[in-house]
């Protein structure tokens, strides 16, 4: 598989990004992925700048290769996280952004030689991002774990590829080399995977989280937050069912108030990642969870996915 000029410019061996997952993707995981030739991405989530800075320093101490940071623009700390990323421009090669428009930071990132790659779930958003001058987009389908849009990867990726002239990286529902090859057939130049890396040996999530992903089947995920307007894909459990029941009841009211629903969700990802709390935790994971069968070092995941995709794209089966 010939890497596109854009992927080559990032210094990658494999055109595979490890999604910047809030609470999950720390400096250690990002460094492991980058060391193996993919792009490791630290998930800033809602963390304050000093926490993100610590993870950047950890990644810096573990790898000489470029890595990225995912900035959640709706985080109350977004501004200070952006400044921290800029202060580490010697090592942070890429910023991916979720939830919001990175437009006002594009010039600063460009000056710092940091590539800006927003995650988009629609053609309109992809076009808008191209207009504000980003370097590429991650087109993410609703098969993915975490916050999701409305379209599937299969439908979204080719439409985004047709709509913009910047590189497109496909995400959502890519679990192995078959998914990666399919994404390339749809016009993507790279893929981003999250769920598969949840069980990477270097991934810090609680053993209960890993167990839940490994045990999952094709139908083990569900979407919470659809009624409240913030849909997220998680593994089905008591917490997810309680959440949907509550928001559904609220939505049926003449004047819905989702305060209680939001309170239920607060800290639930943290409870899953850190405490492995199967009662009140939200175990964000994608539809490919049913394909994840073993824990492996990140390097092995990258090699396996890339080798399989490469063979398929060369017509070998
Ligand atoms: C636990 C978890 C947390 C995530 N957190 C974020 C996040 O903070 N920001 C973001 O842009 N994407 C986030 N994502 C999405 C991933 O970065 C990635 O795009 C997605 O997992 C790809 O789809 P897949 O799960 O099917 O591999 C998260 C995904 C998971 C599973």
Tab-separated table of C-alpha atoms and ligand atoms in Angstrom:
chain	number	residue	atom	x	y	z
A	1	UNK	CA	0.000	0.000	0.000
A	2	UNK	CA	1.492	3.312	-1.068
A	3	UNK	CA	1.070	5.966	1.624
A	4	UNK	CA	-0.483	9.211	0.391
A	5	UNK	CA	1.756	12.308	0.430
A	6	UNK	CA	-0.261	13.606	3.400
A	7	UNK	CA	0.319	10.441	5.445
A	8	UNK	CA	3.992	10.512	4.475
A	9	UNK	CA	4.199	14.136	5.621
A	10	UNK	CA	3.090	12.974	9.075
A	11	UNK	CA	6.047	10.599	9.177
A	12	UNK	CA	3.886	7.500	9.537
A	13	UNK	CA	4.719	3.918	8.619
A	14	UNK	CA	1.078	2.881	8.791
A	15	UNK	CA	-1.797	5.241	7.862
A	16	UNK	CA	-3.578	4.332	11.088
A	17	UNK	CA	-4.592	6.805	13.803
A	18	UNK	CA	-5.441	5.687	17.316
A	19	UNK	CA	-8.473	7.806	18.184
A	20	UNK	CA	-7.967	10.385	20.936
A	21	UNK	CA	-10.317	8.926	23.533
A	22	UNK	CA	-11.297	10.956	26.604
A	23	UNK	CA	-10.050	9.358	29.858
A	24	UNK	CA	-8.638	6.426	27.854
A	25	UNK	CA	-5.962	7.603	25.453
A	26	UNK	CA	-3.060	8.757	27.599
A	27	UNK	CA	0.580	9.472	26.822
A	28	UNK	CA	1.566	5.843	27.267
A	29	UNK	CA	-0.936	4.477	24.745
A	30	UNK	CA	-0.231	7.269	22.257
A	31	UNK	CA	3.536	6.652	22.506
A	32	UNK	CA	3.096	2.901	21.999
A	33	UNK	CA	1.072	3.496	18.834
A	34	UNK	CA	3.481	6.133	17.513
A	35	UNK	CA	6.523	3.985	18.281
A	36	UNK	CA	4.960	1.204	16.239
A	37	UNK	CA	4.476	3.486	13.211
A	38	UNK	CA	0.861	4.669	13.612
A	39	UNK	CA	-0.296	8.004	14.965
A	40	UNK	CA	-0.950	7.897	18.693
A	41	UNK	CA	-3.340	10.575	19.890
A	42	UNK	CA	-3.790	11.724	23.490
A	43	UNK	CA	-7.439	12.390	24.369
A	44	UNK	CA	-7.727	15.688	26.260
A	45	UNK	CA	-11.453	15.239	26.934
A	46	UNK	CA	-12.547	17.640	29.665
A	47	UNK	CA	-9.196	17.578	31.452
A	48	UNK	CA	-7.439	20.789	32.509
A	49	UNK	CA	-4.264	21.858	30.705
A	50	UNK	CA	-1.857	20.596	33.364
A	51	UNK	CA	-3.241	17.062	33.065
A	52	UNK	CA	-2.905	17.171	29.277
A	53	UNK	CA	0.597	18.619	29.584
A	54	UNK	CA	1.607	15.745	31.871
A	55	UNK	CA	0.432	13.199	29.298
A	56	UNK	CA	2.262	15.064	26.521
A	57	UNK	CA	5.482	14.928	28.587
A	58	UNK	CA	4.944	11.196	29.205
A	59	UNK	CA	4.487	10.596	25.475
A	60	UNK	CA	7.551	12.744	24.740
A	61	UNK	CA	9.621	10.689	27.185
A	62	UNK	CA	8.502	7.411	25.583
A	63	UNK	CA	8.741	8.184	21.873
A	64	UNK	CA	10.769	10.217	19.423
A	65	UNK	CA	8.057	9.857	16.830
A	66	UNK	CA	5.283	12.379	16.217
A	67	UNK	CA	1.978	12.023	18.040
A	68	UNK	CA	-1.259	13.976	18.294
A	69	UNK	CA	-3.678	15.470	20.809
A	70	UNK	CA	-7.466	15.414	20.527
A	71	UNK	CA	-8.945	18.676	21.778
A	72	UNK	CA	-12.589	18.710	22.769
A	73	UNK	CA	-13.562	22.255	21.850
A	74	UNK	CA	-16.587	22.260	24.154
A	75	UNK	CA	-14.410	21.537	27.173
A	76	UNK	CA	-14.235	24.437	29.632
A	77	UNK	CA	-10.432	24.056	29.375
A	78	UNK	CA	-10.252	24.050	25.548
A	79	UNK	CA	-8.462	27.410	25.344
A	80	UNK	CA	-5.720	26.515	27.836
A	81	UNK	CA	-5.333	23.036	26.325
A	82	UNK	CA	-4.759	24.660	22.916
A	83	UNK	CA	-2.027	26.857	24.460
A	84	UNK	CA	-0.402	23.796	26.061
A	85	UNK	CA	-0.421	21.991	22.723
A	86	UNK	CA	1.154	25.028	21.044
A	87	UNK	CA	3.832	25.131	23.751
A	88	UNK	CA	4.699	21.532	22.818
A	89	UNK	CA	4.839	22.114	19.082
A	90	UNK	CA	8.211	20.375	18.878
A	91	UNK	CA	6.471	17.050	19.396
A	92	UNK	CA	2.742	17.416	18.785
A	93	UNK	CA	2.353	16.906	15.039
A	94	UNK	CA	-1.417	16.739	14.812
A	95	UNK	CA	-4.439	18.108	16.604
A	96	UNK	CA	-7.734	16.359	16.046
A	97	UNK	CA	-10.794	18.171	17.271
A	98	UNK	CA	-14.218	17.039	18.356
A	99	UNK	CA	-17.399	18.929	19.234
A	100	UNK	CA	-16.940	22.409	17.826
A	101	UNK	CA	-15.245	24.547	15.199
A	102	UNK	CA	-11.448	24.854	15.434
A	103	UNK	CA	-11.512	27.783	12.934
A	104	UNK	CA	-10.162	30.422	15.309
A	105	UNK	CA	-7.087	28.303	16.134
A	106	UNK	CA	-6.192	27.194	12.612
A	107	UNK	CA	-3.687	30.010	11.936
A	108	UNK	CA	-1.878	29.514	15.238
A	109	UNK	CA	-1.611	25.774	14.675
A	110	UNK	CA	-0.403	26.338	11.110
A	111	UNK	CA	2.323	28.706	12.326
A	112	UNK	CA	3.372	26.047	14.822
A	113	UNK	CA	3.481	23.464	12.023
A	114	UNK	CA	0.749	21.396	13.686
A	115	UNK	CA	-1.771	19.764	11.362
A	116	UNK	CA	-5.426	20.328	12.263
A	117	UNK	CA	-7.782	17.430	11.589
A	118	UNK	CA	-11.373	17.807	12.857
A	119	UNK	CA	-13.699	14.861	13.270
A	120	UNK	CA	-16.843	15.307	11.149
A	121	UNK	CA	-20.076	13.390	10.821
A	122	UNK	CA	-21.576	15.109	7.783
A	123	UNK	CA	-20.696	16.554	4.380
A	124	UNK	CA	-21.782	20.054	5.465
A	125	UNK	CA	-19.388	20.023	8.412
A	126	UNK	CA	-16.557	18.632	6.267
A	127	UNK	CA	-17.061	21.461	3.762
A	128	UNK	CA	-17.161	24.061	6.515
A	129	UNK	CA	-13.928	22.694	7.966
A	130	UNK	CA	-12.228	22.799	4.575
A	131	UNK	CA	-13.256	26.453	4.258
A	132	UNK	CA	-11.632	27.388	7.584
A	133	UNK	CA	-8.386	25.881	6.318
A	134	UNK	CA	-7.919	22.568	8.145
A	135	UNK	CA	-5.434	20.048	6.742
A	136	UNK	CA	-7.673	16.957	6.592
A	137	UNK	CA	-10.833	15.573	8.174
A	138	UNK	CA	-11.695	12.391	10.010
A	139	UNK	CA	-15.083	11.264	8.661
A	140	UNK	CA	-16.585	9.257	11.490
A	141	UNK	CA	-19.635	7.053	11.133
A	142	UNK	CA	-22.119	6.192	13.852
A	143	UNK	CA	-20.785	2.649	14.230
A	144	UNK	CA	-18.043	4.159	16.357
A	145	UNK	CA	-17.712	4.194	20.113
A	146	UNK	CA	-18.247	7.451	21.992
A	147	UNK	CA	-20.134	10.497	20.686
A	148	UNK	CA	-21.637	9.837	17.297
A	149	UNK	CA	-23.393	11.469	14.367
A	150	UNK	CA	-26.239	10.126	12.285
A	151	UNK	CA	-24.592	8.558	9.228
A	152	UNK	CA	-22.816	5.259	8.757
A	153	UNK	CA	-19.172	5.122	7.726
A	154	UNK	CA	-20.054	3.338	4.474
A	155	UNK	CA	-22.379	6.170	3.419
A	156	UNK	CA	-20.457	9.086	4.922
A	157	UNK	CA	-16.880	8.505	3.767
A	158	UNK	CA	-17.392	8.508	-0.032
A	159	UNK	CA	-19.696	11.517	0.174
A	160	UNK	CA	-17.136	13.468	2.181
A	161	UNK	CA	-14.368	12.328	-0.199
A	162	UNK	CA	-16.413	13.697	-3.114
A	163	UNK	CA	-17.236	16.952	-1.339
A	164	UNK	CA	-13.782	18.123	-0.227
A	165	UNK	CA	-10.322	18.194	-1.769
A	166	UNK	CA	-8.402	17.704	1.488
A	167	UNK	CA	-7.440	14.194	2.691
A	168	UNK	CA	-10.117	12.121	4.429
A	169	UNK	CA	-9.424	9.633	7.206
A	170	UNK	CA	-12.221	7.125	7.861
A	171	UNK	CA	-13.372	6.193	11.361
A	172	UNK	CA	-16.166	4.193	12.910
A	173	UNK	CA	-16.627	0.466	12.625
A	174	UNK	CA	-13.114	-0.335	11.442
A	175	UNK	CA	-11.974	-3.354	13.413
A	176	UNK	CA	-9.447	-5.110	11.190
A	177	UNK	CA	-7.699	-5.038	7.829
A	178	UNK	CA	-10.929	-5.750	5.971
A	179	UNK	CA	-12.455	-2.567	7.349
A	180	UNK	CA	-9.291	-0.626	6.581
A	181	UNK	CA	-9.199	-1.899	2.987
A	182	UNK	CA	-12.885	-1.045	2.585
A	183	UNK	CA	-12.236	2.488	3.841
A	184	UNK	CA	-9.477	2.893	1.256
A	185	UNK	CA	-11.850	1.673	-1.467
A	186	UNK	CA	-14.233	4.434	-0.350
A	187	UNK	CA	-11.499	7.002	-0.933
A	188	UNK	CA	-9.977	7.388	2.524
A	189	UNK	CA	-6.215	7.910	2.847
A	190	UNK	CA	-6.082	6.543	6.362
A	191	UNK	CA	-8.190	5.124	9.153
A	192	UNK	CA	-8.789	5.978	12.789
A	193	UNK	CA	-9.610	3.211	15.228
A	194	UNK	CA	-10.721	3.553	18.825
A	195	UNK	CA	-12.525	0.453	20.027
A	196	UNK	CA	-9.797	-1.971	18.933
A	197	UNK	CA	-7.243	-0.046	20.999
A	198	UNK	CA	-9.388	-0.269	24.157
A	199	UNK	CA	-7.910	-3.716	24.754
A	200	UNK	CA	-4.339	-2.853	23.738
A	201	UNK	CA	-1.846	-4.050	26.335
A	202	UNK	CA	-0.724	-0.433	26.812
A	203	UNK	CA	-4.282	0.851	27.286
A	204	UNK	CA	-4.950	1.810	30.895
A	205	UNK	CA	-8.691	1.096	31.076
A	206	UNK	CA	-9.820	-1.040	34.014
A	207	UNK	CA	-9.715	-4.830	33.403
A	208	UNK	CA	-13.542	-4.875	33.686
A	209	UNK	CA	-13.694	-2.513	30.673
A	210	UNK	CA	-11.433	-4.777	28.621
A	211	UNK	CA	-13.431	-7.830	29.705
A	212	UNK	CA	-16.684	-6.162	28.637
A	213	UNK	CA	-15.299	-5.372	25.163
A	214	UNK	CA	-13.863	-8.870	24.750
A	215	UNK	CA	-17.187	-10.421	25.779
A	216	UNK	CA	-19.274	-8.197	23.493
A	217	UNK	CA	-21.207	-9.468	20.493
A	218	UNK	CA	-22.374	-7.661	17.360
A	219	UNK	CA	-25.522	-6.450	19.122
A	220	UNK	CA	-23.911	-5.522	22.437
A	221	UNK	CA	-23.821	-1.751	21.946
A	222	UNK	CA	-26.609	0.809	22.182
A	223	UNK	CA	-26.987	4.555	21.807
A	224	UNK	CA	-27.653	6.753	24.816
A	225	UNK	CA	-28.317	10.487	24.748
A	226	UNK	CA	-30.258	10.484	21.486
A	227	UNK	CA	-33.256	12.194	23.067
A	228	UNK	CA	-31.157	14.665	25.024
A	229	UNK	CA	-29.261	15.572	21.845
A	230	UNK	CA	-25.828	14.067	22.631
A	231	UNK	CA	-25.881	10.545	21.216
A	232	UNK	CA	-23.125	8.215	22.435
A	233	UNK	CA	-22.472	4.589	21.619
A	234	UNK	CA	-21.798	2.458	24.686
A	235	UNK	CA	-21.898	-1.190	25.674
A	236	UNK	CA	-25.353	-2.180	26.915
A	237	UNK	CA	-25.530	-2.343	30.698
A	238	UNK	CA	-27.857	-1.292	33.521
A	239	UNK	CA	-26.550	2.253	33.465
A	240	UNK	CA	-27.151	2.700	29.718
A	241	UNK	CA	-30.655	1.278	29.997
A	242	UNK	CA	-31.497	3.494	32.980
A	243	UNK	CA	-30.163	6.535	31.114
A	244	UNK	CA	-32.304	5.921	28.024
A	245	UNK	CA	-35.396	5.195	30.121
A	246	UNK	CA	-34.978	8.476	31.973
A	247	UNK	CA	-34.326	10.607	28.888
A	248	UNK	CA	-37.230	8.974	27.019
A	249	UNK	CA	-39.555	9.814	29.892
A	250	UNK	CA	-38.274	13.385	29.903
A	251	UNK	CA	-38.659	13.706	26.120
A	252	UNK	CA	-42.319	12.724	26.429
A	253	UNK	CA	-42.984	15.729	28.683
A	254	UNK	CA	-44.271	19.011	27.324
A	255	UNK	CA	-41.204	20.865	28.636
A	256	UNK	CA	-38.372	18.365	28.868
A	257	UNK	CA	-35.604	19.190	31.316
A	258	UNK	CA	-32.566	16.973	30.932
A	259	UNK	CA	-30.739	18.180	34.055
A	260	UNK	CA	-31.351	14.931	35.921
A	261	UNK	CA	-30.344	12.893	32.874
A	262	UNK	CA	-27.106	14.843	32.566
A	263	UNK	CA	-26.409	14.359	36.258
A	264	UNK	CA	-26.767	10.617	35.800
A	265	UNK	CA	-24.249	10.710	32.958
A	266	UNK	CA	-21.715	12.938	34.724
A	267	UNK	CA	-18.503	11.072	35.463
A	268	UNK	CA	-19.872	7.807	34.075
A	269	UNK	CA	-17.052	7.294	31.538
A	270	UNK	CA	-14.537	7.939	34.286
A	271	UNK	CA	-16.282	5.379	36.502
A	272	UNK	CA	-15.970	2.802	33.723
A	273	UNK	CA	-12.358	3.599	32.772
A	274	UNK	CA	-10.856	4.089	36.239
A	275	UNK	CA	-13.083	2.061	38.568
A	276	UNK	CA	-14.405	-0.558	36.136
A	277	UNK	CA	-17.808	0.111	37.712
A	278	UNK	CA	-20.188	-2.103	35.771
A	279	UNK	CA	-23.232	-0.740	37.631
A	280	UNK	CA	-22.921	3.007	37.050
A	281	UNK	CA	-20.185	3.292	34.427
A	282	UNK	CA	-20.599	4.118	30.725
A	283	UNK	CA	-18.449	1.749	28.710
A	284	UNK	CA	-18.127	3.644	25.439
A	285	UNK	CA	-17.323	1.227	22.623
A	286	UNK	CA	-18.194	0.733	18.979
A	287	UNK	CA	-20.131	-1.844	17.002
A	288	UNK	CA	-16.942	-3.716	16.118
A	289	UNK	CA	-16.568	-4.728	19.775
A	290	UNK	CA	-17.846	-8.155	18.732
A	291	UNK	CA	-14.753	-8.518	16.515
A	292	UNK	CA	-12.283	-7.786	19.304
A	293	UNK	CA	-11.186	-11.143	20.605
A	294	UNK	CA	-7.854	-10.680	22.357
A	295	UNK	CA	-5.628	-8.274	24.176
A	296	UNK	CA	-2.527	-7.435	22.167
A	297	UNK	CA	0.284	-4.923	22.238
A	298	UNK	CA	-0.567	-1.850	20.151
A	299	UNK	CA	2.290	-2.705	17.746
A	300	UNK	CA	0.731	-6.094	17.027
A	301	UNK	CA	-2.694	-4.530	16.364
A	302	UNK	CA	-1.187	-2.069	13.879
A	303	UNK	CA	0.857	-4.716	12.071
A	304	UNK	CA	-2.074	-7.138	11.884
A	305	UNK	CA	-4.556	-4.555	10.575
A	306	UNK	CA	-2.109	-3.052	8.090
A	307	UNK	CA	-0.845	-6.398	6.744
A	308	UNK	CA	-4.375	-7.699	6.183
A	309	UNK	CA	-5.480	-4.465	4.479
A	310	UNK	CA	-2.369	-4.395	2.311
A	311	UNK	CA	-2.968	-7.962	1.096
A	312	UNK	CA	-6.617	-7.282	0.326
A	313	UNK	CA	-5.807	-4.097	-1.538
A	314	UNK	CA	-3.262	-6.054	-3.570
A	315	UNK	CA	-5.971	-8.507	-4.571
A	316	UNK	CA	-4.777	-11.323	-2.295
A	317	UNK	CA	-7.386	-13.040	-0.129
B	1	LIG	C1	-14.031	5.279	25.019
B	1	LIG	C2	-14.009	6.203	23.840
B	1	LIG	C3	-13.804	7.566	24.054
B	1	LIG	C4	-13.745	8.449	22.972
B	1	LIG	N1	-13.479	9.768	23.199
B	1	LIG	C5	-13.328	10.622	22.143
B	1	LIG	C6	-12.961	11.981	22.365
B	1	LIG	O1	-12.756	12.424	23.493
B	1	LIG	N2	-12.818	12.784	21.268
B	1	LIG	C7	-13.009	12.316	19.985
B	1	LIG	O2	-12.883	13.093	19.025
B	1	LIG	N3	-13.364	11.029	19.760
B	1	LIG	C8	-13.510	10.176	20.802
B	1	LIG	N4	-13.817	8.847	20.569
B	1	LIG	C9	-13.893	8.358	19.181
B	1	LIG	C10	-12.541	7.747	18.754
B	1	LIG	O3	-11.533	8.714	18.751
B	1	LIG	C11	-12.611	7.098	17.345
B	1	LIG	O4	-12.868	8.056	16.351
B	1	LIG	C12	-13.677	6.014	17.291
B	1	LIG	O5	-13.550	5.168	18.398
B	1	LIG	C13	-13.538	5.219	15.997
B	1	LIG	O6	-14.536	4.254	15.871
B	1	LIG	P1	-14.409	2.744	16.457
B	1	LIG	O7	-14.737	2.868	17.901
B	1	LIG	O8	-15.424	1.989	15.705
B	1	LIG	O9	-12.999	2.283	16.223
B	1	LIG	C14	-13.921	7.955	21.644
B	1	LIG	C15	-14.155	6.582	21.448
B	1	LIG	C16	-14.195	5.711	22.523
B	1	LIG	C17	-14.422	4.245	22.251
